[in-house]
Structure formats: structure tokens, C-alpha cells
């Protein structure tokens, strides 16, 4: 099969497509013929040598994919039929013509959705769902500040906050991105390049601050985040685009607000016991499988391929596999509003 490869860490120019062995599905795995995959910041970090795949995962880039069921490994439970349209959450391997996926990490593609649209869902939407519900425990009426509101996770989070009957507000770096987030349901948006978002957030919330912050930036935002976080608020860090260094009276100010910090990485989660899930039938399932099941049950029925009522993925651009370097360059330049999708050759 064809797959994306790089011989040494570096820039997008290091990427190329080569022929590699097609994976064989193992116990409890399903082989998926990939039609489309999507690009994530983690792919850029892995290409630079800063984010190696978890032990045992494919070294091929790609954390999500959509396609059709091609074969089964042993001990599968028969949830899927050959040829079924599916989308998959991956630990790696999505930027290739075939990928082996644990059976419980697959989701059906909604009937009115293309494979390109479906490829924009698994990593971004499951990350946002996890941050809001498994980690942040969002409640009706709460206000959620979403940094990078026009990113794949941001686009999903805005809509999921609305689905939870809470209030999403965002930061972004251009007026075009702020307008796009408003169209998706953001109650307010602030340009972090031209204004102090913490002051704007406090003005919007009439001085109260926000209940939850979804933060993929990290260190460079710590003071402004604490300024606009409500007392007893939850600050959820899932990326460090602005670095990991924190200086000054960080802990004192955090303590004064009785705030809690949570951190989360979805890719590295594997066979973890459940803590605090109420259903006995899910208690000892893998974390990702529980997450996929919860998402499939509560969110997937609301996702639509066509514009109009319901939730929808937002695809910014589509690149064929042989132009993977251009796709990486586009993401590094922060040009995208929504997801960049990669199409496989037939």
C-alpha cells in the first residue's frame, strides 16, 4: 500500500509517499480501506521529532480516518460487515491506504455524510467531547472559553458546548476566523492578536469570568487565563503551542481562585480502568472505547453532512496524498478554518 513517510525529523519538505507493507489486523482489530484522513497538530509535531507515537502504535502519521471495512482479525465481535462505511480514532497510521483499527474505535459514517466530511470528525470531535464531558464535566448554563476557536477541536467544541446548553466564547487570530466561529454558534469571539482577551471575557461575563477554559496554548496564556477564570473554575490544558514555561506567582493566584487544572492527551490513552463511570458494563473497558461509545450514543445522531440543522464538521481544504507536504505547510501557516483533509489514491 501507499503511505506517508519521512526519513528524518524536519520540515514538510521531508515528507514523501512510498510503498509499504499493508497491515494485518490483529486480535480484535478491523482492517479499514482508507478513503480520507485528516491532519492534526500532532502530525506536525511527530514529523519534527517532538511527539513520537505511543508504544506499539503505527509510526505512519494520521490520527483519524474514514473508509470501508476490508477485513477482520481474530476475536472480533461481529459489530461490522465487510464494506461498511466507518470512521476511526487512531493512535497512528491514518495517512495510508489501509489501517488496522481496534473494533471498538470505529464509528458508523452518518448516512448523508461524505468520507471527506467523516474524516474530519474522529480526533477533533472526540477530543472536544472528552475535554468537555469526561474531564471538564460541563453543565448547562456554564460559560466555556475555547482557545483556537477555528481549529478542528475548536469548531467541534463550539457546537458541543451548545449541545450541552452551555455558552461558548472563543479566541482566534483573524476576523475571518471569528466570523466563522460566530456562524457555528460562538456567543462572542476575541482576536488574541489585537486585544486583551481576558479583559474582553470579563466584560462579556460582567466580571464573573468563565467556568471552563479549553487551552491548547499553555504557558504564554497563563496570566490572562487566570484573570478571566471564575472562582472554582476548571482550566483544561490539552496542548502547549505557547510553550510550557510558567513564571511568577502562578500557584498563589491559582490557589486564590480555588481553581483546578486538568491536563489531557487523547492519543496516549490506552487500556485504562474507568474512574467514575456509572455503568457497570463499561467499567473496565478501554478508555478510548468508552469514549467512542459515549460519543456514538450522545453526539453522532446530531451530526449531519449537509448545512442546516444539526452539528457538522467543517472542512477547510482537501489535498491528495501526494501533496501531503503542502497540507502540512498550510497548517503550519495557520491558514485553515476547520480541518485539512487528505484523500487517498484509489
Coordinates of C-alpha atoms in Angstrom, one line a residue, residues 19-165:
X19 CA 5.0 1.8 -0.8
X20 CA 5.0 -0.2 2.5
X21 CA 3.5 -3.5 3.7
X22 CA -0.2 -3.4 4.2
X23 CA -1.0 -4.0 7.9
X24 CA -2.6 -7.3 9.0
X25 CA -5.5 -6.9 11.6
X26 CA -4.6 -8.4 14.9
X27 CA -6.9 -9.9 17.6
X28 CA -10.0 -7.7 17.9
X29 CA -8.9 -5.4 15.0
X30 CA -10.6 -4.4 11.8
X31 CA -8.7 -3.6 8.6
X32 CA -10.1 -0.3 7.1
X33 CA -9.5 0.7 3.4
X34 CA -8.9 4.4 3.9
X35 CA -10.7 6.9 1.6
X36 CA -9.8 10.0 3.5
X37 CA -7.8 11.1 6.6
X38 CA -7.3 14.4 8.3
X39 CA -4.3 16.4 9.5
X40 CA -3.7 17.3 13.2
X41 CA -1.2 19.3 15.0
X42 CA 0.2 16.1 16.5
X43 CA 1.2 15.0 13.0
X44 CA 3.3 18.2 12.6
X45 CA 4.9 17.6 16.0
X46 CA 5.7 13.9 15.1
X47 CA 7.2 15.0 11.8
X48 CA 9.5 17.4 13.7
X49 CA 10.6 14.6 16.0
X50 CA 8.8 16.1 19.1
X51 CA 5.9 13.7 19.5
X52 CA 6.7 10.0 18.9
X53 CA 3.8 7.6 18.6
X54 CA 2.8 5.5 21.7
X55 CA 4.5 2.2 22.1
X56 CA 3.0 -0.4 19.7
X57 CA 1.3 2.2 17.5
X58 CA 2.0 2.6 13.8
X59 CA 4.8 5.1 13.0
X60 CA 2.8 6.3 10.0
X61 CA 1.2 9.7 10.5
X62 CA -2.5 10.1 10.8
X63 CA -4.8 10.0 13.9
X64 CA -8.2 9.6 12.2
X65 CA -9.6 8.1 9.0
X66 CA -12.8 7.3 7.2
X67 CA -13.3 4.4 4.7
X68 CA -14.7 1.0 4.4
X69 CA -14.3 -2.3 6.3
X70 CA -11.9 -4.5 4.3
X71 CA -11.1 -7.5 6.7
X72 CA -11.3 -8.8 10.2
X73 CA -8.8 -10.1 12.7
X74 CA -9.5 -12.8 15.2
X75 CA -11.9 -12.5 18.1
X76 CA -13.9 -9.6 16.6
X77 CA -17.4 -9.4 18.0
X78 CA -19.2 -9.0 14.6
X79 CA -20.2 -5.4 15.1
X80 CA -19.3 -4.5 11.4
X81 CA -19.8 -6.0 8.0
X82 CA -17.5 -6.0 5.1
X83 CA -17.8 -2.9 3.0
X84 CA -19.4 -0.9 5.9
X85 CA -18.6 2.8 5.8
X86 CA -16.8 3.7 9.1
X87 CA -14.7 6.4 10.6
X88 CA -11.9 5.6 13.1
X89 CA -10.0 7.1 16.0
X90 CA -6.3 6.1 15.6
X91 CA -3.0 6.2 17.5
X92 CA -1.3 6.4 14.1
X93 CA -1.4 5.0 10.6
X94 CA -4.2 7.1 9.0
X95 CA -2.2 8.6 6.2
X96 CA -2.1 5.3 4.3
X97 CA -4.4 3.3 2.0
X98 CA -5.1 0.8 4.8
X99 CA -5.1 0.9 8.6
X100 CA -5.8 -1.7 11.3
X101 CA -8.1 -0.4 14.0
X102 CA -9.4 -1.9 17.3
X103 CA -13.0 -2.8 16.6
X104 CA -14.3 -0.6 19.4
X105 CA -12.6 2.5 18.0
X106 CA -14.8 2.5 14.9
X107 CA -18.0 4.6 14.4
X108 CA -20.5 4.5 11.6
X109 CA -20.4 7.2 9.0
X110 CA -23.7 9.2 9.1
X111 CA -25.9 8.4 6.1
X112 CA -25.8 11.9 4.5
X113 CA -22.0 12.4 5.1
X114 CA -19.1 12.0 2.6
X115 CA -15.9 10.2 3.6
X116 CA -14.1 13.6 3.4
X117 CA -16.5 15.1 5.9
X118 CA -16.3 11.9 8.1
X119 CA -12.5 12.1 8.2
X120 CA -12.8 15.5 9.9
X121 CA -14.6 14.0 12.9
X122 CA -12.9 11.4 15.0
X123 CA -9.8 13.0 16.5
X124 CA -11.1 16.6 16.8
X125 CA -14.6 15.8 17.9
X126 CA -13.7 13.0 20.3
X127 CA -11.0 15.3 21.8
X128 CA -13.5 18.1 22.3
X129 CA -16.1 15.7 23.7
X130 CA -13.6 14.2 26.1
X131 CA -12.4 17.6 27.3
X132 CA -15.9 18.9 27.9
X133 CA -17.6 15.8 29.4
X134 CA -15.1 13.3 30.7
X135 CA -12.7 15.9 32.0
X136 CA -14.5 19.3 32.4
X137 CA -17.9 17.9 33.4
X138 CA -19.6 20.9 31.6
X139 CA -23.0 21.8 32.9
X140 CA -26.0 23.6 31.5
X141 CA -25.6 27.4 31.6
X142 CA -21.9 27.4 32.2
X143 CA -19.6 29.6 30.1
X144 CA -16.7 27.9 28.2
X145 CA -13.7 29.8 26.8
X146 CA -12.3 27.9 23.8
X147 CA -8.8 29.0 22.5
X148 CA -8.1 28.4 18.8
X149 CA -11.8 28.5 18.2
X150 CA -11.4 28.0 14.4
X151 CA -9.3 24.8 14.8
X152 CA -10.7 21.4 14.3
X153 CA -11.1 20.9 18.1
X154 CA -12.4 24.5 18.4
X155 CA -15.1 24.0 15.7
X156 CA -16.2 20.8 17.4
X157 CA -16.1 22.3 20.9
X158 CA -18.3 25.3 20.0
X159 CA -21.0 23.0 18.7
X160 CA -20.7 20.5 21.6
X161 CA -20.9 23.4 24.2
X162 CA -24.2 24.5 22.5
X163 CA -25.5 20.9 22.5
X164 CA -24.8 20.8 26.3
X165 CA -26.9 24.0 26.6

